[in-house]
């Protein structure tokens, strides 16, 4: 089986105006995360080279914040062009919040392949998780990305206290969007966050993956944040459950598995790594 590896670069971190309860980048939360307005372009290119060395096919440029303004858009485009020039065979993903069609077309012109904007959870549960923007604005951005001719990467977070019905409703919305790839994150508790919920059970997490694959058979199901913390020793069972992609290395604000360990383990299990997108 071939799996796709993606790496993330948090190119603008923290101080976000929004109040998403699961996120330590929110200005509503007191945290000790590293905050910066811009990562040096040379550093982003270096990270892209490391990602390539670690067998990644996707490389995601993430900015904290509600969405894009002209300055941020230009910065993401500059980063994309620089990475494309130095590491041309990486597929670039941008994750920059709410965006309109024109902005997304600019990203595409700069070499972005896919736009990541998660719905995060169901329409019904979202107001309990965030009050500063709407679920509908997230859905619309996904439609905008499609209209701009970008591939779509859209998923969310499980284990925030949502009900079984919420999970079904969330997946129905994903079915409407039919994303190319869908990241599944598992919520990780943090002392600084007000969201206090028990950690998901391993079997429940694996069931979420198989239910998602069943709902989205054409979509690449990617397991992202929470893989190590929630699944622990059983983390590589995700592929049997229906996942065919993972995020390697560190996440936005939390440590991930050492890429080298993932690569060794996955090779031992007979997996190969995708070098192009089908
Ligand atoms: S908009 Fe994004 S960066 Fe800001 S708090 Fe929400 S999830 Fe975090």
mmCIF file of C-alpha atoms in Angstrom, residues 122 158 164 166-176 207-209 211-213 215-216:
data_model
loop_
_atom_site.group_PDB
_atom_site.id
_atom_site.type_symbol
_atom_site.label_atom_id
_atom_site.label_comp_id
_atom_site.label_asym_id
_atom_site.label_seq_id
_atom_site.Cartn_x
_atom_site.Cartn_y
_atom_site.Cartn_z
ATOM 1 C CA UNK A 122 -20.770 19.836 12.645
ATOM 2 C CA UNK A 158 -12.875 14.922 16.903
ATOM 3 C CA UNK A 164 -22.551 10.911 17.671
ATOM 4 C CA UNK A 166 -22.718 15.752 15.303
ATOM 5 C CA UNK A 167 -20.196 13.383 13.767
ATOM 6 C CA UNK A 168 -22.771 12.169 11.261
ATOM 7 C CA UNK A 169 -23.820 15.712 10.398
ATOM 8 C CA UNK A 170 -20.173 16.782 10.022
ATOM 9 C CA UNK A 171 -19.462 13.934 7.616
ATOM 10 C CA UNK A 172 -22.592 14.788 5.592
ATOM 11 C CA UNK A 173 -21.221 18.291 5.098
ATOM 12 C CA UNK A 174 -17.892 16.843 4.007
ATOM 13 C CA UNK A 175 -19.764 14.670 1.520
ATOM 14 C CA UNK A 176 -21.256 17.817 0.004
ATOM 15 C CA UNK A 207 -13.900 3.891 14.259
ATOM 16 C CA UNK A 208 -13.954 7.612 13.384
ATOM 17 C CA UNK A 209 -11.371 6.908 10.675
ATOM 18 C CA UNK A 211 -16.606 5.879 9.335
ATOM 19 C CA UNK A 212 -14.969 8.785 7.528
ATOM 20 C CA UNK A 213 -13.548 6.517 4.828
ATOM 21 C CA UNK A 215 -18.575 8.335 4.005
ATOM 22 C CA UNK A 216 -15.851 9.611 1.643
#
